[in-house]
Coordinates of C-alpha atoms and ligand atoms in Angstrom, one line a residue:
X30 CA -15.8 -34.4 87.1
X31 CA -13.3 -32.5 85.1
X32 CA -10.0 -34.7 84.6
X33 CA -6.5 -33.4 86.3
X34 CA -5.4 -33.2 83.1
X35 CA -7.4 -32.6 80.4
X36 CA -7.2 -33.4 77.0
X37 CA -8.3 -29.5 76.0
X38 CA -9.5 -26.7 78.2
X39 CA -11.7 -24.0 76.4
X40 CA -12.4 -22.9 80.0
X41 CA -8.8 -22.0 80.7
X42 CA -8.7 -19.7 77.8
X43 CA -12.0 -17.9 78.7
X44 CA -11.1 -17.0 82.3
X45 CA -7.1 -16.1 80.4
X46 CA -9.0 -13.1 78.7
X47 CA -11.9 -12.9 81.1
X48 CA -11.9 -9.5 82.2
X49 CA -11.8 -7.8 78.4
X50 CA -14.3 -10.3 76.9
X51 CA -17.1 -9.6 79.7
X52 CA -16.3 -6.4 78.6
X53 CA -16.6 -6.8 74.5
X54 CA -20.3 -8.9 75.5
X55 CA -21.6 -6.3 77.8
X56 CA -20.8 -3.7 74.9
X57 CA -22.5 -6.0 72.5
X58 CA -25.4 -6.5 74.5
X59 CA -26.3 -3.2 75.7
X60 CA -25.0 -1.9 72.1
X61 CA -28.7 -3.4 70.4
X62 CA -27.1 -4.6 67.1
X63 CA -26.7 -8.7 67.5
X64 CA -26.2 -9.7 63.9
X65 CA -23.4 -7.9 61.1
X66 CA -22.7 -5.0 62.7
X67 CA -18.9 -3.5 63.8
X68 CA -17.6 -6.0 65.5
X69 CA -18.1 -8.4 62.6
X70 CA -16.9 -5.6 60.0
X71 CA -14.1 -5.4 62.7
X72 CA -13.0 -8.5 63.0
X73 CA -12.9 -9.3 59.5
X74 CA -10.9 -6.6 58.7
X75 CA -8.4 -7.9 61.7
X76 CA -8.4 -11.3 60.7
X77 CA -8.0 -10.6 57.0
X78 CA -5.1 -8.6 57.9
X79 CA -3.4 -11.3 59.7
X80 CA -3.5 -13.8 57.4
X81 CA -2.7 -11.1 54.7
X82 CA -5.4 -11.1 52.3
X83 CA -7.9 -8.7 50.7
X84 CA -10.6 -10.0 52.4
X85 CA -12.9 -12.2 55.2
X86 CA -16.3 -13.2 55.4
X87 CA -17.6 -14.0 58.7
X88 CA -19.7 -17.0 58.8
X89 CA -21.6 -19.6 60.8
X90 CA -19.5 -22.1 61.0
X91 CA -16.0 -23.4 59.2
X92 CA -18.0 -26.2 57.6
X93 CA -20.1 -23.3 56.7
X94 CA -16.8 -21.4 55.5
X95 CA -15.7 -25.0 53.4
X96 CA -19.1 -24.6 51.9
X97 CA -19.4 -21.0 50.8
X98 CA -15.7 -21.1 49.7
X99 CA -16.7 -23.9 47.1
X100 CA -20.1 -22.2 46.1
X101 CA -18.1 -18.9 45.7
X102 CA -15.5 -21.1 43.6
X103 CA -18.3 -21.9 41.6
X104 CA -18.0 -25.4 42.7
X105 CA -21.5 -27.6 42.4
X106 CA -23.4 -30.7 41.2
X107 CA -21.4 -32.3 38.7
X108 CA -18.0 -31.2 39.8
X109 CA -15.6 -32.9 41.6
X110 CA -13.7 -32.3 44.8
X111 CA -9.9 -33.3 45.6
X112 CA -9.5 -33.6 49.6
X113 CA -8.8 -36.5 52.1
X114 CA -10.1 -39.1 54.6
X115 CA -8.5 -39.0 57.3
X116 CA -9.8 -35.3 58.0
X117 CA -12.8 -34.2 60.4
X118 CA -16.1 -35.4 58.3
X119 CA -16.9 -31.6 57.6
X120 CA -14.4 -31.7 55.0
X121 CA -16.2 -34.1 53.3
X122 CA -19.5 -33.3 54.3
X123 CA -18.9 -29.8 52.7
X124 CA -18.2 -30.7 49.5
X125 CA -21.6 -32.9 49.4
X126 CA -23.4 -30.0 50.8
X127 CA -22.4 -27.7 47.8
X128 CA -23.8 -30.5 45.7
X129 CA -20.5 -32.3 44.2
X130 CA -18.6 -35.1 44.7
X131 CA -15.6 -35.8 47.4
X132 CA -13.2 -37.6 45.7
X133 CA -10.7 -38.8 48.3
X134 CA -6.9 -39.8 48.1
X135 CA -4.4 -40.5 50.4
X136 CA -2.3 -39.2 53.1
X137 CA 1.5 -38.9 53.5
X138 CA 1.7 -40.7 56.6
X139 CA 4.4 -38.4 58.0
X140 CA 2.7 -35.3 58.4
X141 CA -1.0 -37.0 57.9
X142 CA -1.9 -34.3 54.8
X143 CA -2.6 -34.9 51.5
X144 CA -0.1 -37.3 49.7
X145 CA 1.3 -34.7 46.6
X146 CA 2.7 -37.8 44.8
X147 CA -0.5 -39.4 45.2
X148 CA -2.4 -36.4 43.6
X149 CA -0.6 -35.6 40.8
X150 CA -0.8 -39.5 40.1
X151 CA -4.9 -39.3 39.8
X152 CA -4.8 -36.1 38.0
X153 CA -2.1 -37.1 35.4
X154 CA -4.3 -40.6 34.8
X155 CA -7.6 -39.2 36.1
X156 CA -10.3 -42.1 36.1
X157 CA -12.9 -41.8 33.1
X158 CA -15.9 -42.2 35.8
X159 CA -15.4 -39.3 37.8
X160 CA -16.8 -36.7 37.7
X161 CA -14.2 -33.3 36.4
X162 CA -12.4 -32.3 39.3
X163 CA -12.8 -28.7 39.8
X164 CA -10.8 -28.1 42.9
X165 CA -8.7 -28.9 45.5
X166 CA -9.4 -29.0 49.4
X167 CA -6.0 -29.7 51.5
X168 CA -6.4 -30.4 55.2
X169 CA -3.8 -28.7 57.5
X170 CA -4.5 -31.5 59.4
X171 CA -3.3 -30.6 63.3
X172 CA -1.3 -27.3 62.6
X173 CA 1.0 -29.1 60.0
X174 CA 0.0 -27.0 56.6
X175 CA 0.0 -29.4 53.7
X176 CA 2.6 -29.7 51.0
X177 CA 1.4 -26.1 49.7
X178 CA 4.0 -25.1 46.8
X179 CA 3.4 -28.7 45.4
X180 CA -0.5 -28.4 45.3
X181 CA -0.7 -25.2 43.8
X182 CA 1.8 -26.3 41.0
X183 CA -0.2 -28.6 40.8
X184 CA -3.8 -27.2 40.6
X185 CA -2.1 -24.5 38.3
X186 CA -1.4 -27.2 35.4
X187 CA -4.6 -29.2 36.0
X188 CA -6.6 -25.8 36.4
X189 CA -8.0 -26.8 39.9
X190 CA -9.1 -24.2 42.6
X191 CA -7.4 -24.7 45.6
X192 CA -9.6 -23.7 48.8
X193 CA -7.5 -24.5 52.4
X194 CA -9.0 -26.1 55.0
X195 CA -7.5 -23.7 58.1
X196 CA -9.9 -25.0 60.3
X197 CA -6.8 -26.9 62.7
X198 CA -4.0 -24.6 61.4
X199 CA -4.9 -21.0 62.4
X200 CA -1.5 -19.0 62.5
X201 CA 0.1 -22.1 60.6
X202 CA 2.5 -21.0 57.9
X203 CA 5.4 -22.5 55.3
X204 CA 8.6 -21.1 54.0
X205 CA 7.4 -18.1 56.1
X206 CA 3.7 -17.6 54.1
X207 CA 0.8 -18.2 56.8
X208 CA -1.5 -20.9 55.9
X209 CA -4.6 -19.2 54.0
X210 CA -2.7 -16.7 51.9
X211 CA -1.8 -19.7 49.5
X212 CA -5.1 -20.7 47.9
X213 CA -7.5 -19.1 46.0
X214 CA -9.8 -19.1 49.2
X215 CA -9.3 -20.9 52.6
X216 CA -12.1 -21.8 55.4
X217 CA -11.5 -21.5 59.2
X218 CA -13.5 -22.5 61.9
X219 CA -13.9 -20.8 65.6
X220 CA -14.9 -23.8 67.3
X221 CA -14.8 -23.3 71.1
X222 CA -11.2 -25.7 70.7
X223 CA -9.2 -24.3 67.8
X224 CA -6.1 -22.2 68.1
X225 CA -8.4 -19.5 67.4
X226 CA -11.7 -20.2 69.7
X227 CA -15.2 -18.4 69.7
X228 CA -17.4 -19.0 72.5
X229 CA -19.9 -20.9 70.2
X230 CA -20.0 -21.6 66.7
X231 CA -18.0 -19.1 63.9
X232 CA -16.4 -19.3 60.9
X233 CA -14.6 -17.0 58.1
X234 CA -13.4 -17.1 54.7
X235 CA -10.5 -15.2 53.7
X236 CA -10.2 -14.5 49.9
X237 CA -7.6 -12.4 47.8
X238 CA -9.8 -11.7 45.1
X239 CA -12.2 -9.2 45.2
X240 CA -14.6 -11.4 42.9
X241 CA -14.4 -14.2 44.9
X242 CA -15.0 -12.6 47.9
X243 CA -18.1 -10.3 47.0
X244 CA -19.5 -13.8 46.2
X245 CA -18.8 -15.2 49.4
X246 CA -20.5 -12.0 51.0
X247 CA -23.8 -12.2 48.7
X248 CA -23.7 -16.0 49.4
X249 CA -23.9 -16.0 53.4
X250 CA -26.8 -13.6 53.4
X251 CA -29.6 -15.2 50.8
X252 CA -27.3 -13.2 48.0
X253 CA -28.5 -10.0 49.1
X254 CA -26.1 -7.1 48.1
X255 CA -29.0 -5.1 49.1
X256 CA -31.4 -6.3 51.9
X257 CA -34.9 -8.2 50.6
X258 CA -33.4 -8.4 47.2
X259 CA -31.3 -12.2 46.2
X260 CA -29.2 -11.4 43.2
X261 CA -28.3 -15.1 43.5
X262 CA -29.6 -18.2 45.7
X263 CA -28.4 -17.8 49.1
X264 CA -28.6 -19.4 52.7
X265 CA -28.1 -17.8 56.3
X266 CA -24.7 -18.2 57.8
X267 CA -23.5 -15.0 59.4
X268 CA -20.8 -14.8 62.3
X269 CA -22.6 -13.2 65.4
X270 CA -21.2 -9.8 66.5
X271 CA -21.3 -11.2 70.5
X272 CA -18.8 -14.0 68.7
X273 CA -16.7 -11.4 66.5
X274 CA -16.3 -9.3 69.6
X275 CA -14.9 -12.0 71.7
X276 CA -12.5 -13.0 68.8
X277 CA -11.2 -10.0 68.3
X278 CA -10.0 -10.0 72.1
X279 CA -8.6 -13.4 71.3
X280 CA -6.9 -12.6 68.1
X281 CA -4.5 -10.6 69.8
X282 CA -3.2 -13.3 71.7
X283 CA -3.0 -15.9 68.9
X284 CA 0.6 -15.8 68.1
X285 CA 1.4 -16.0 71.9
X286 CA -0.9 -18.7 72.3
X287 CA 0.7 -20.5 69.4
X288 CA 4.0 -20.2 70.6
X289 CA 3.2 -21.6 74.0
X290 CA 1.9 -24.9 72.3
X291 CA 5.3 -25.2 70.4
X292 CA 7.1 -24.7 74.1
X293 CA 4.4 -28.0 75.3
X294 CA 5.2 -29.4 71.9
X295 CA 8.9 -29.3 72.6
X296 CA 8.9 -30.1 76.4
X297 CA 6.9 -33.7 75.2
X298 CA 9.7 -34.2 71.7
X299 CA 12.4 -34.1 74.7
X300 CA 10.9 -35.9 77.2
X301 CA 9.2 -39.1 74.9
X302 CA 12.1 -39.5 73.0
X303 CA 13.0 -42.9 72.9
X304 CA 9.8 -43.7 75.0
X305 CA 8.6 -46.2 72.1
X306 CA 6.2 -43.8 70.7
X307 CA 6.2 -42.2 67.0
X308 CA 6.2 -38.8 67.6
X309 CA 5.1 -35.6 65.5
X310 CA 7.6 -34.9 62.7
X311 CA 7.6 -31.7 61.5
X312 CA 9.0 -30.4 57.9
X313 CA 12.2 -28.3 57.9
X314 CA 9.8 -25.8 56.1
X315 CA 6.9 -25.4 58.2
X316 CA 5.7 -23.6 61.5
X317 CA 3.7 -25.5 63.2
X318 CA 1.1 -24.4 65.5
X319 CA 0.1 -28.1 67.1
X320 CA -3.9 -27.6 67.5
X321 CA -3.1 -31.2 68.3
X322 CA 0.0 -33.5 69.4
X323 CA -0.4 -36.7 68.0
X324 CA 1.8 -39.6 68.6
X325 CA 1.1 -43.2 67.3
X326 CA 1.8 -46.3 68.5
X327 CA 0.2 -49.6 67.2
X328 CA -0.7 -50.5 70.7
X329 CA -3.1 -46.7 71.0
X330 CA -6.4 -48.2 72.6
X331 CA -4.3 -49.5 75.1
X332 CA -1.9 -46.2 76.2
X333 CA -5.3 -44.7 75.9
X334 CA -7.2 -46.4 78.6
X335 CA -4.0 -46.3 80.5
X336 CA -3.6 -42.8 80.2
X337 CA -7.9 -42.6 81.1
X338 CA -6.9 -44.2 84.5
X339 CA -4.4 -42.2 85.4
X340 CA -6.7 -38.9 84.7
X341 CA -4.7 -37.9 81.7
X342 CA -7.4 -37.0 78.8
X343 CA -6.7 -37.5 75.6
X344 CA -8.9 -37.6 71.9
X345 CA -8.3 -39.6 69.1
X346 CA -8.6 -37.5 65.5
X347 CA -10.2 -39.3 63.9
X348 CA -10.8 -42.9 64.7
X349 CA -12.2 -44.3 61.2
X350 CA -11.8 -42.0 58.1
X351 CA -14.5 -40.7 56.4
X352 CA -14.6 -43.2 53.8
X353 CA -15.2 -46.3 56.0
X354 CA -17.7 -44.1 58.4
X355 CA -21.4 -45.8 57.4
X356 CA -22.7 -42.7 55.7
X357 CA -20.4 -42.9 53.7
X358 CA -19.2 -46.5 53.5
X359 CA -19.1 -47.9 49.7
X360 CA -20.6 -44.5 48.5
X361 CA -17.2 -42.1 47.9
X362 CA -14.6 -42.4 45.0
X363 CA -11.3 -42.9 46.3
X364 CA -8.1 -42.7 44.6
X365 CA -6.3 -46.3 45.0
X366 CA -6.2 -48.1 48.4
X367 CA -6.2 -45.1 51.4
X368 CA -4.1 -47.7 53.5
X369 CA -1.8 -44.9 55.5
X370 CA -5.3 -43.2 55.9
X371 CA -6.6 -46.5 57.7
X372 CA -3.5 -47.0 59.3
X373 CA -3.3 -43.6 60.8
X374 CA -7.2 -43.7 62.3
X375 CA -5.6 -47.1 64.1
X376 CA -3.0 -45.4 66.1
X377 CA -3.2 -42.0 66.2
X378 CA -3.5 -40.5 69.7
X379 CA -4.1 -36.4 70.8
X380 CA -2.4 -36.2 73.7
X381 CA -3.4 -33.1 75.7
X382 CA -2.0 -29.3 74.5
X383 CA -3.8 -26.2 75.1
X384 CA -2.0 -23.0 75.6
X385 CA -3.0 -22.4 79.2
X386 CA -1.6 -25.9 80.2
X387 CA 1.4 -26.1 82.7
X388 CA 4.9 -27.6 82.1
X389 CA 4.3 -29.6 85.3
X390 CA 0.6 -31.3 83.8
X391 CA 2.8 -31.9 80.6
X392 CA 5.9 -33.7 82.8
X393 CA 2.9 -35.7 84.0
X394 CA 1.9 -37.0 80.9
X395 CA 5.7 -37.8 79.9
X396 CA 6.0 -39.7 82.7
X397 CA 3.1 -41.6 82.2
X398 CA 3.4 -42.6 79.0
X399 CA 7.0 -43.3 80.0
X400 CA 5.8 -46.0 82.9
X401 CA 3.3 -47.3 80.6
X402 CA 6.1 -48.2 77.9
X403 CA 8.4 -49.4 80.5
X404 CA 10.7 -46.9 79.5
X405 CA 10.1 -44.6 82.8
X406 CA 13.7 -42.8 83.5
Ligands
PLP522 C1 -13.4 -28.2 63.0 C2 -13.1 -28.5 61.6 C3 -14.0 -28.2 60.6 C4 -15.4 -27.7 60.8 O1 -15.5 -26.6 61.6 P1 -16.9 -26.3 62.4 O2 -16.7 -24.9 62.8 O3 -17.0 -27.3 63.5 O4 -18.0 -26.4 61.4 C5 -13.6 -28.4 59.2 N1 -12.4 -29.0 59.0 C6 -11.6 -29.4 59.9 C7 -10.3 -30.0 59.5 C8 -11.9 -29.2 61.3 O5 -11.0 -29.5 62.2

């Protein structure tokens, strides 16, 4: 039983471009080339262009992506890792994958992304028992890009890479620069539910530099510039060409789609206002592309089960940071106390936004919420 409203609908966006990605799979299939081929090569190329940069790397996954980007980066056992907690775990578990260690500070509990004040603090006094920060992962957590200008100013003086995790901010951009063309590489993912959606797993990594980028290439294929021969240790995370076909029908449609999620976005600012909720701010300087709405309320498990019982769907991103989830309990090194990390994982709530979603499903969930705060107009 699908939900009248649901909190996402990959579904939706399938049958929105159904016709023309049937069309891109039967090419693929009956074309006989499954794995890096021209829609891969294709798509890269488009993507790269979007965002603006040199270069993309098509890969498994965007955890995958995260992990190349910090191999690439030269990033491994011994180094250490800037990023957050109150992030999906693939952050995290991405930076142990490449062998170092996640050292985790705060967020600003406006927009939920990295806490700049909070960074510069633990660089400027940095703790004697960590291990040497090499870079810097910021989190555009829910479409919001983090405090950009400031963390490059800041890697810049501490001589930090700064890789951006794109994998929630896909079209994303501040002062006018799209999220990705700030660091020195950023990760995205194609999860079936981002902005930007495969049909299955996918990831890419867009670089500027030409070095960094022919290292990300060698690295997603066993290091093989040429096949059966690793110039360096490699694993096996290549984008599929059945999954590059279908995004590049989608990547078309990405700024639309965006745009459609700021109308939703806009329709719930007006119609919650003064509904007792804390609703999304959103810096003068940034576009926001809202993979997710999140309000907050201390009183979230209960306008969530509410919500459940009158068929409105909703997610909750992410309900213990990574630092207090058990594989990871007592283990990380955190910067200070992350208290608005463990306050936001208390009362944050997704409420439902998808592009293909109607204004009247998103009057529905006003007026929910509305009756369930006793503020119903
Ligand atoms: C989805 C996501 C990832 C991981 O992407 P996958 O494609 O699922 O591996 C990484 N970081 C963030 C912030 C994400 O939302």
């Amino acid at each position: 039983m699908t939900q009248p409203v649901p909190q996402c609908d990959p579904k939706a966006n399938y049958l929105a471009h159904r016709a023309e990605i049937d069309a891109a799979v039967a090419a693929v299939l009956s074309s006989g080339w499954y794995i890096l081929g021209k829609e891969v090569s294709a798509f890269e190329e488009e993507f790269a262009r979007y965002i603006g940069v040199a270069a993309g790397i098509g890969v498994g996954s965007g955890t995958d992506a995260l992990l190349l980007a910090l191999r690439a980066c030269g990033v491994g056992p011994g180094d250490g890792v800037i990023t957050v907690s109150h992030t999906a775990v693939a952050t995290v578990a991405a930076v142990e994958m490449a062998g170092a260690t996640p050292i985790l500070v705060d967020i600003d509990p406006v927009s939920f992304t990295l806490d700049v004040e909070k960074l510069a603090d633990l660089l400027d006094d940095y703790p004697v028992n960590f291990p040497l920060a090499k870079a810097i992962v910021p989190v555009h957590l829910y479409g919001h890009p983090a405090d950009l200008p400031a963390i490059i100013e800041i890697a810049r003086r501490h001589n930090l890479v700064v890789i951006e995790d794109c994998a929630q901010s896909h079209g994303a951009a501040w002062d006018g620069r799209i999220t990705g063309a700030w660091g020195d590489m950023a990760a995205f993912s194609f999860y079936p539910t981002k902005n930007l959606g495969a049909l299955g797993d996918g990831g890419i990594v867009v670089t500027d530099r030409a070095d960094l980028a022919e290292r990300a290439r060698l690295l997603r294929q066993y290091g093989w510039r040429q096949r059966y021969i690793s110039e360096i240790p490699g694993v096996n995370s290549r984008l599929d060409e059945m999954q590059a076909a279908i995004l590049r029908v989608k990547l078309r449609t990405l700024d639309a789609e965006n745009s459609r999620r700021r109308q939703i976005a806009a329709l719930y600012n007006r119609g919650l206002a003064g509904a007792g909720i804390e609703l999304p701010a959103v810096r003068a300087e940034v576009s926001h592309v809202y993979h997710q709405y999140v309000a907050r309320t201390p009183r979230r498990d209960e306008l969530q089960q509410f919500l459940h019982g009158e068929g409105i769907g909703t997610l909750v991103h992410y309900p213990q940071p990574v630092h207090c989830q058990p594989a990871y309990r007592d283990r990380l090194r955190i910067h200070g106390e992350l208290a608005q990390s463990e306050r936001a994982a208390a009362e944050v709530l997704s409420l439902p936004i998808y592009a293909e979603m109607s204004d009247a499903d998103a009057h529905t969930v006003v007026e929910s919420i509305r009756r369930w705060a006793g503020t119903a107009k």
